[in-house]
Amino acid sequence: MSVGGGGFIYTSSDNGTSWDNRTSGTSNWLNGVTFYDNTFVAVGNYGTILTSSDNGTTWDNRTSGTTNNLYGITGRGLWVVGDNGTILNSIDNGTSWNQTNSGTTNILRSITSGGQGYLEEAGGTLSHLAVGDNGTIIGSRGGCCGTNWFERPSGTKVHLFGITAGEMLVAVGYTGTILTNTNEYRENTWTSRTSGTSNFLLGVNY
């Protein structure tokens, strides 16, 4: 599954060898897509959220409740982030969406879910972390519901575009920025790593 400018959506049924152009029903730029509980969910500009339950062949336009651009989505519980600190959550496979208070007005670009205690820290288990402009990193201790968001010092003011959680946390961003957190996430300590490039780093996963 691939999404992009002009509302383009492409799907492949043969491990990426060939691709089919699907009708999304929107011309808005699509910035992210995930798969959750047999449903594909795509997000994009002007609050666009689309869902598909037939492997991306047809798409339904959902009401997000916002006109802010949406950039990042995670497939563990369906969480979406975007402009002006927007955070949305769905508990019904993307059909309806609720907005929560993130505590920031900075643009949020990416969000990750911990799972398996990866985001465990003293004082409670972190359910999610989101990153964005001006070095913003915020976390939630709200379990599934993400009700309590708080800032976690990143040590940088550059824009952060991507974050992932696994055996460690990795965030990437502007001018080749790479930040890691390997101390079981029990401290608000991020270490800047040398990437060897000044290019923007937009995404990270492992």
PDB file of C-alpha atoms in Angstrom:
ATOM      1  CA  MET A   1       0.000   0.000   0.000  1.00  0.00           C
ATOM      2  CA  SER A   2       1.327   3.427  -0.960  1.00  0.00           C
ATOM      3  CA  VAL A   3      -0.288   6.871  -0.662  1.00  0.00           C
ATOM      4  CA  GLY A   4       0.773  10.315  -1.839  1.00  0.00           C
ATOM      5  CA  GLY A   5       0.000  13.581  -3.576  1.00  0.00           C
ATOM      6  CA  GLY A   6      -3.324  14.232  -5.270  1.00  0.00           C
ATOM      7  CA  GLY A   7      -5.069  11.541  -3.247  1.00  0.00           C
ATOM      8  CA  PHE A   8      -3.182   8.782  -5.065  1.00  0.00           C
ATOM      9  CA  ILE A   9      -3.402   5.283  -3.577  1.00  0.00           C
ATOM     10  CA  TYR A  10      -1.585   2.280  -5.007  1.00  0.00           C
ATOM     11  CA  THR A  11      -1.962  -1.325  -3.896  1.00  0.00           C
ATOM     12  CA  SER A  12      -0.034  -4.480  -4.715  1.00  0.00           C
ATOM     13  CA  SER A  13      -1.185  -8.082  -4.390  1.00  0.00           C
ATOM     14  CA  ASP A  14       2.081  -9.707  -5.520  1.00  0.00           C
ATOM     15  CA  ASN A  15       4.622  -8.503  -2.962  1.00  0.00           C
ATOM     16  CA  GLY A  16       5.260  -5.217  -4.758  1.00  0.00           C
ATOM     17  CA  THR A  17       5.978  -6.559  -8.243  1.00  0.00           C
ATOM     18  CA  SER A  18       3.009  -4.785  -9.812  1.00  0.00           C
ATOM     19  CA  TRP A  19       0.775  -1.973  -8.560  1.00  0.00           C
ATOM     20  CA  ASP A  20      -2.836  -0.914  -9.090  1.00  0.00           C
ATOM     21  CA  ASN A  21      -4.031   2.698  -8.951  1.00  0.00           C
ATOM     22  CA  ARG A  22      -7.109   2.918  -6.724  1.00  0.00           C
ATOM     23  CA  THR A  23      -9.821   5.578  -6.601  1.00  0.00           C
ATOM     24  CA  SER A  24      -9.546   7.354  -3.250  1.00  0.00           C
ATOM     25  CA  GLY A  25     -12.361   9.858  -3.744  1.00  0.00           C
ATOM     26  CA  THR A  26     -10.149  12.800  -2.774  1.00  0.00           C
ATOM     27  CA  SER A  27      -7.579  15.045  -4.407  1.00  0.00           C
ATOM     28  CA  ASN A  28      -6.083  15.981  -1.034  1.00  0.00           C
ATOM     29  CA  TRP A  29      -2.500  14.992  -0.334  1.00  0.00           C
ATOM     30  CA  LEU A  30      -2.315  11.743   1.651  1.00  0.00           C
ATOM     31  CA  ASN A  31       0.550  11.622   4.146  1.00  0.00           C
ATOM     32  CA  GLY A  32       0.298   8.286   5.925  1.00  0.00           C
ATOM     33  CA  VAL A  33      -1.348   4.877   5.921  1.00  0.00           C
ATOM     34  CA  THR A  34      -1.560   1.926   8.305  1.00  0.00           C
ATOM     35  CA  PHE A  35      -3.298  -1.435   8.662  1.00  0.00           C
ATOM     36  CA  TYR A  36      -5.298  -2.256  11.769  1.00  0.00           C
ATOM     37  CA  ASP A  37      -7.797  -5.055  12.463  1.00  0.00           C
ATOM     38  CA  ASN A  38      -8.415  -5.893   8.778  1.00  0.00           C
ATOM     39  CA  THR A  39      -8.817  -2.218   7.871  1.00  0.00           C
ATOM     40  CA  PHE A  40      -6.511   0.140   5.987  1.00  0.00           C
ATOM     41  CA  VAL A  41      -6.600   3.742   7.219  1.00  0.00           C
ATOM     42  CA  ALA A  42      -5.058   6.648   5.294  1.00  0.00           C
ATOM     43  CA  VAL A  43      -4.697  10.239   6.542  1.00  0.00           C
ATOM     44  CA  GLY A  44      -3.904  13.495   4.806  1.00  0.00           C
ATOM     45  CA  ASN A  45      -4.333  17.214   4.398  1.00  0.00           C
ATOM     46  CA  TYR A  46      -7.409  19.170   5.543  1.00  0.00           C
ATOM     47  CA  GLY A  47      -8.386  16.493   8.053  1.00  0.00           C
ATOM     48  CA  THR A  48      -8.753  13.758   5.444  1.00  0.00           C
ATOM     49  CA  ILE A  49      -9.240  10.230   6.792  1.00  0.00           C
ATOM     50  CA  LEU A  50     -10.092   7.308   4.508  1.00  0.00           C
ATOM     51  CA  THR A  51     -10.735   3.669   5.408  1.00  0.00           C
ATOM     52  CA  SER A  52     -10.846   0.468   3.359  1.00  0.00           C
ATOM     53  CA  SER A  53     -11.951  -2.990   4.466  1.00  0.00           C
ATOM     54  CA  ASP A  54     -11.337  -4.718   1.114  1.00  0.00           C
ATOM     55  CA  ASN A  55      -7.549  -4.538   0.841  1.00  0.00           C
ATOM     56  CA  GLY A  56      -7.555  -1.008  -0.509  1.00  0.00           C
ATOM     57  CA  THR A  57      -9.830  -1.599  -3.503  1.00  0.00           C
ATOM     58  CA  THR A  58     -12.521   0.860  -2.377  1.00  0.00           C
ATOM     59  CA  TRP A  59     -12.332   3.669   0.175  1.00  0.00           C
ATOM     60  CA  ASP A  60     -14.745   5.437   2.514  1.00  0.00           C
ATOM     61  CA  ASN A  61     -14.289   9.085   3.516  1.00  0.00           C
ATOM     62  CA  ARG A  62     -14.588   9.468   7.304  1.00  0.00           C
ATOM     63  CA  THR A  63     -15.380  12.551   9.384  1.00  0.00           C
ATOM     64  CA  SER A  64     -12.278  13.486  11.360  1.00  0.00           C
ATOM     65  CA  GLY A  65     -13.738  16.526  13.099  1.00  0.00           C
ATOM     66  CA  THR A  66     -10.800  18.726  12.071  1.00  0.00           C
ATOM     67  CA  THR A  67      -9.553  20.635   9.037  1.00  0.00           C
ATOM     68  CA  ASN A  68      -5.954  20.457  10.212  1.00  0.00           C
ATOM     69  CA  ASN A  69      -3.459  18.564   8.073  1.00  0.00           C
ATOM     70  CA  LEU A  70      -2.854  15.050   9.392  1.00  0.00           C
ATOM     71  CA  TYR A  71       0.618  13.534   8.985  1.00  0.00           C
ATOM     72  CA  GLY A  72       1.253  10.443  11.099  1.00  0.00           C
ATOM     73  CA  ILE A  73      -0.729   7.367  12.089  1.00  0.00           C
ATOM     74  CA  THR A  74       0.005   4.290  14.165  1.00  0.00           C
ATOM     75  CA  GLY A  75      -1.813   0.987  13.839  1.00  0.00           C
ATOM     76  CA  ARG A  76      -1.952   0.009  17.484  1.00  0.00           C
ATOM     77  CA  GLY A  77      -5.292   1.454  18.511  1.00  0.00           C
ATOM     78  CA  LEU A  78      -5.439   3.923  15.585  1.00  0.00           C
ATOM     79  CA  TRP A  79      -3.857   7.201  16.651  1.00  0.00           C
ATOM     80  CA  VAL A  80      -3.333  10.151  14.285  1.00  0.00           C
ATOM     81  CA  VAL A  81      -1.310  13.365  14.692  1.00  0.00           C
ATOM     82  CA  GLY A  82      -1.151  16.626  12.754  1.00  0.00           C
ATOM     83  CA  ASP A  83      -1.104  20.427  12.690  1.00  0.00           C
ATOM     84  CA  ASN A  84      -1.574  22.544  15.820  1.00  0.00           C
ATOM     85  CA  GLY A  85      -0.864  19.616  18.133  1.00  0.00           C
ATOM     86  CA  THR A  86      -3.783  17.607  16.787  1.00  0.00           C
ATOM     87  CA  ILE A  87      -4.193  14.086  18.174  1.00  0.00           C
ATOM     88  CA  LEU A  88      -7.116  11.904  17.100  1.00  0.00           C
ATOM     89  CA  ASN A  89      -8.086   8.398  18.196  1.00  0.00           C
ATOM     90  CA  SER A  90     -10.574   5.832  16.917  1.00  0.00           C
ATOM     91  CA  ILE A  91     -11.880   2.780  18.750  1.00  0.00           C
ATOM     92  CA  ASP A  92     -14.136   1.518  15.930  1.00  0.00           C
ATOM     93  CA  ASN A  93     -11.679   0.740  13.118  1.00  0.00           C
ATOM     94  CA  GLY A  94     -11.532   4.314  11.894  1.00  0.00           C
ATOM     95  CA  THR A  95     -15.254   4.919  11.449  1.00  0.00           C
ATOM     96  CA  SER A  96     -15.443   7.722  14.034  1.00  0.00           C
ATOM     97  CA  TRP A  97     -12.743   9.852  15.638  1.00  0.00           C
ATOM     98  CA  ASN A  98     -12.215  11.700  18.906  1.00  0.00           C
ATOM     99  CA  GLN A  99      -9.769  14.540  19.557  1.00  0.00           C
ATOM    100  CA  THR A 100      -7.678  14.740  22.709  1.00  0.00           C
ATOM    101  CA  ASN A 101      -5.661  17.573  24.226  1.00  0.00           C
ATOM    102  CA  SER A 102      -1.978  17.106  23.403  1.00  0.00           C
ATOM    103  CA  GLY A 103      -0.776  20.075  25.453  1.00  0.00           C
ATOM    104  CA  THR A 104       1.102  21.582  22.499  1.00  0.00           C
ATOM    105  CA  THR A 105       0.313  23.723  19.471  1.00  0.00           C
ATOM    106  CA  ASN A 106       3.395  22.554  17.565  1.00  0.00           C
ATOM    107  CA  ILE A 107       2.890  20.462  14.449  1.00  0.00           C
ATOM    108  CA  LEU A 108       3.045  16.750  15.301  1.00  0.00           C
ATOM    109  CA  ARG A 109       4.531  14.662  12.492  1.00  0.00           C
ATOM    110  CA  SER A 110       4.714  11.064  13.717  1.00  0.00           C
ATOM    111  CA  ILE A 111       3.398   8.814  16.474  1.00  0.00           C
ATOM    112  CA  THR A 112       4.383   5.373  17.747  1.00  0.00           C
ATOM    113  CA  SER A 113       2.830   2.881  20.127  1.00  0.00           C
ATOM    114  CA  GLY A 114       4.945   1.024  22.624  1.00  0.00           C
ATOM    115  CA  GLY A 115       3.414  -2.354  23.182  1.00  0.00           C
ATOM    116  CA  GLN A 116       5.064  -5.142  25.184  1.00  0.00           C
ATOM    117  CA  GLY A 117       6.174  -2.628  27.790  1.00  0.00           C
ATOM    118  CA  TYR A 118       8.678  -0.994  25.442  1.00  0.00           C
ATOM    119  CA  LEU A 119       7.647   2.403  26.723  1.00  0.00           C
ATOM    120  CA  GLU A 120       7.617   1.420  30.371  1.00  0.00           C
ATOM    121  CA  GLU A 121       9.036   4.017  32.717  1.00  0.00           C
ATOM    122  CA  ALA A 122       8.993   4.910  36.383  1.00  0.00           C
ATOM    123  CA  GLY A 123       5.577   6.315  37.236  1.00  0.00           C
ATOM    124  CA  GLY A 124       3.590   4.337  34.705  1.00  0.00           C
ATOM    125  CA  THR A 125       3.649   2.685  31.314  1.00  0.00           C
ATOM    126  CA  LEU A 126       3.806   5.011  28.330  1.00  0.00           C
ATOM    127  CA  SER A 127       1.275   4.010  25.707  1.00  0.00           C
ATOM    128  CA  HIS A 128       2.376   6.375  22.926  1.00  0.00           C
ATOM    129  CA  LEU A 129       5.031   8.897  21.916  1.00  0.00           C
ATOM    130  CA  ALA A 130       4.643  11.609  19.281  1.00  0.00           C
ATOM    131  CA  VAL A 131       7.228  13.927  17.725  1.00  0.00           C
ATOM    132  CA  GLY A 132       7.012  17.150  15.782  1.00  0.00           C
ATOM    133  CA  ASP A 133       8.312  20.617  15.061  1.00  0.00           C
ATOM    134  CA  ASN A 134      10.742  22.518  17.275  1.00  0.00           C
ATOM    135  CA  GLY A 135      12.067  19.303  18.829  1.00  0.00           C
ATOM    136  CA  THR A 136       8.694  18.387  20.284  1.00  0.00           C
ATOM    137  CA  ILE A 137       8.389  14.984  21.946  1.00  0.00           C
ATOM    138  CA  ILE A 138       5.248  14.217  23.948  1.00  0.00           C
ATOM    139  CA  GLY A 139       4.207  11.013  25.663  1.00  0.00           C
ATOM    140  CA  SER A 140       1.001   9.553  27.051  1.00  0.00           C
ATOM    141  CA  ARG A 141       0.458   7.433  30.124  1.00  0.00           C
ATOM    142  CA  GLY A 142      -3.225   6.989  29.367  1.00  0.00           C
ATOM    143  CA  GLY A 143      -3.076   3.320  28.478  1.00  0.00           C
ATOM    144  CA  CYS A 144      -5.277   2.701  25.456  1.00  0.00           C
ATOM    145  CA  CYS A 145      -6.955   6.083  25.707  1.00  0.00           C
ATOM    146  CA  GLY A 146      -4.054   8.551  25.683  1.00  0.00           C
ATOM    147  CA  THR A 147      -5.750  10.935  28.079  1.00  0.00           C
ATOM    148  CA  ASN A 148      -2.634  12.328  29.764  1.00  0.00           C
ATOM    149  CA  TRP A 149      -0.005  13.824  27.451  1.00  0.00           C
ATOM    150  CA  PHE A 150       3.158  15.469  28.715  1.00  0.00           C
ATOM    151  CA  GLU A 151       6.315  16.919  27.200  1.00  0.00           C
ATOM    152  CA  ARG A 152       9.533  14.920  27.199  1.00  0.00           C
ATOM    153  CA  PRO A 153      12.673  17.060  26.667  1.00  0.00           C
ATOM    154  CA  SER A 154      14.396  16.135  23.402  1.00  0.00           C
ATOM    155  CA  GLY A 155      17.478  18.341  23.761  1.00  0.00           C
ATOM    156  CA  THR A 156      16.944  19.841  20.312  1.00  0.00           C
ATOM    157  CA  LYS A 157      14.850  22.515  18.619  1.00  0.00           C
ATOM    158  CA  VAL A 158      14.972  21.019  15.110  1.00  0.00           C
ATOM    159  CA  HIS A 159      11.854  19.579  13.516  1.00  0.00           C
ATOM    160  CA  LEU A 160      11.374  15.853  14.125  1.00  0.00           C
ATOM    161  CA  PHE A 161       9.587  13.903  11.423  1.00  0.00           C
ATOM    162  CA  GLY A 162       9.612  10.259  12.499  1.00  0.00           C
ATOM    163  CA  ILE A 163       9.730   8.015  15.567  1.00  0.00           C
ATOM    164  CA  THR A 164       9.698   4.267  16.180  1.00  0.00           C
ATOM    165  CA  ALA A 165       9.726   2.033  19.257  1.00  0.00           C
ATOM    166  CA  GLY A 166      11.350  -1.363  19.616  1.00  0.00           C
ATOM    167  CA  GLU A 167      14.399  -2.434  21.566  1.00  0.00           C
ATOM    168  CA  MET A 168      15.072   1.279  21.746  1.00  0.00           C
ATOM    169  CA  LEU A 169      13.420   4.523  20.685  1.00  0.00           C
ATOM    170  CA  VAL A 170      14.681   6.283  17.560  1.00  0.00           C
ATOM    171  CA  ALA A 171      13.550   9.720  16.340  1.00  0.00           C
ATOM    172  CA  VAL A 172      14.710  11.383  13.117  1.00  0.00           C
ATOM    173  CA  GLY A 173      14.313  14.795  11.557  1.00  0.00           C
ATOM    174  CA  TYR A 174      15.695  17.995  10.077  1.00  0.00           C
ATOM    175  CA  THR A 175      19.285  18.192   8.778  1.00  0.00           C
ATOM    176  CA  GLY A 176      20.084  14.533   9.407  1.00  0.00           C
ATOM    177  CA  THR A 177      19.013  14.547  13.042  1.00  0.00           C
ATOM    178  CA  ILE A 178      18.911  11.155  14.774  1.00  0.00           C
ATOM    179  CA  LEU A 179      18.019  10.805  18.461  1.00  0.00           C
ATOM    180  CA  THR A 180      18.026   7.565  20.436  1.00  0.00           C
ATOM    181  CA  ASN A 181      16.828   6.527  23.864  1.00  0.00           C
ATOM    182  CA  THR A 182      18.098   3.153  25.082  1.00  0.00           C
ATOM    183  CA  ASN A 183      17.702   3.406  28.865  1.00  0.00           C
ATOM    184  CA  GLU A 184      14.433   1.436  28.919  1.00  0.00           C
ATOM    185  CA  TYR A 185      12.794   4.855  28.517  1.00  0.00           C
ATOM    186  CA  ARG A 186      12.922   5.444  32.272  1.00  0.00           C
ATOM    187  CA  GLU A 187      14.680   8.780  31.821  1.00  0.00           C
ATOM    188  CA  ASN A 188      13.905  11.839  29.723  1.00  0.00           C
ATOM    189  CA  THR A 189      17.286  11.383  28.076  1.00  0.00           C
ATOM    190  CA  TRP A 190      17.794  11.460  24.326  1.00  0.00           C
ATOM    191  CA  THR A 191      21.211  11.077  22.719  1.00  0.00           C
ATOM    192  CA  SER A 192      22.069  12.808  19.452  1.00  0.00           C
ATOM    193  CA  ARG A 193      23.748  10.482  16.950  1.00  0.00           C
ATOM    194  CA  THR A 194      25.934  11.290  13.949  1.00  0.00           C
ATOM    195  CA  SER A 195      24.020  10.432  10.796  1.00  0.00           C
ATOM    196  CA  GLY A 196      26.641  11.567   8.279  1.00  0.00           C
ATOM    197  CA  THR A 197      24.125  13.598   6.300  1.00  0.00           C
ATOM    198  CA  SER A 198      22.502  17.017   6.416  1.00  0.00           C
ATOM    199  CA  ASN A 199      19.474  15.846   4.432  1.00  0.00           C
ATOM    200  CA  PHE A 200      16.050  15.668   6.024  1.00  0.00           C
ATOM    201  CA  LEU A 201      15.239  12.256   7.532  1.00  0.00           C
ATOM    202  CA  LEU A 202      11.492  11.749   7.227  1.00  0.00           C
ATOM    203  CA  GLY A 203      10.825   8.252   8.542  1.00  0.00           C
ATOM    204  CA  VAL A 204      12.288   5.459  10.636  1.00  0.00           C
ATOM    205  CA  ASN A 205      11.350   1.840  11.383  1.00  0.00           C
ATOM    206  CA  TYR A 206      12.854  -1.506  12.394  1.00  0.00           C
TER     207      TYR A 206
END
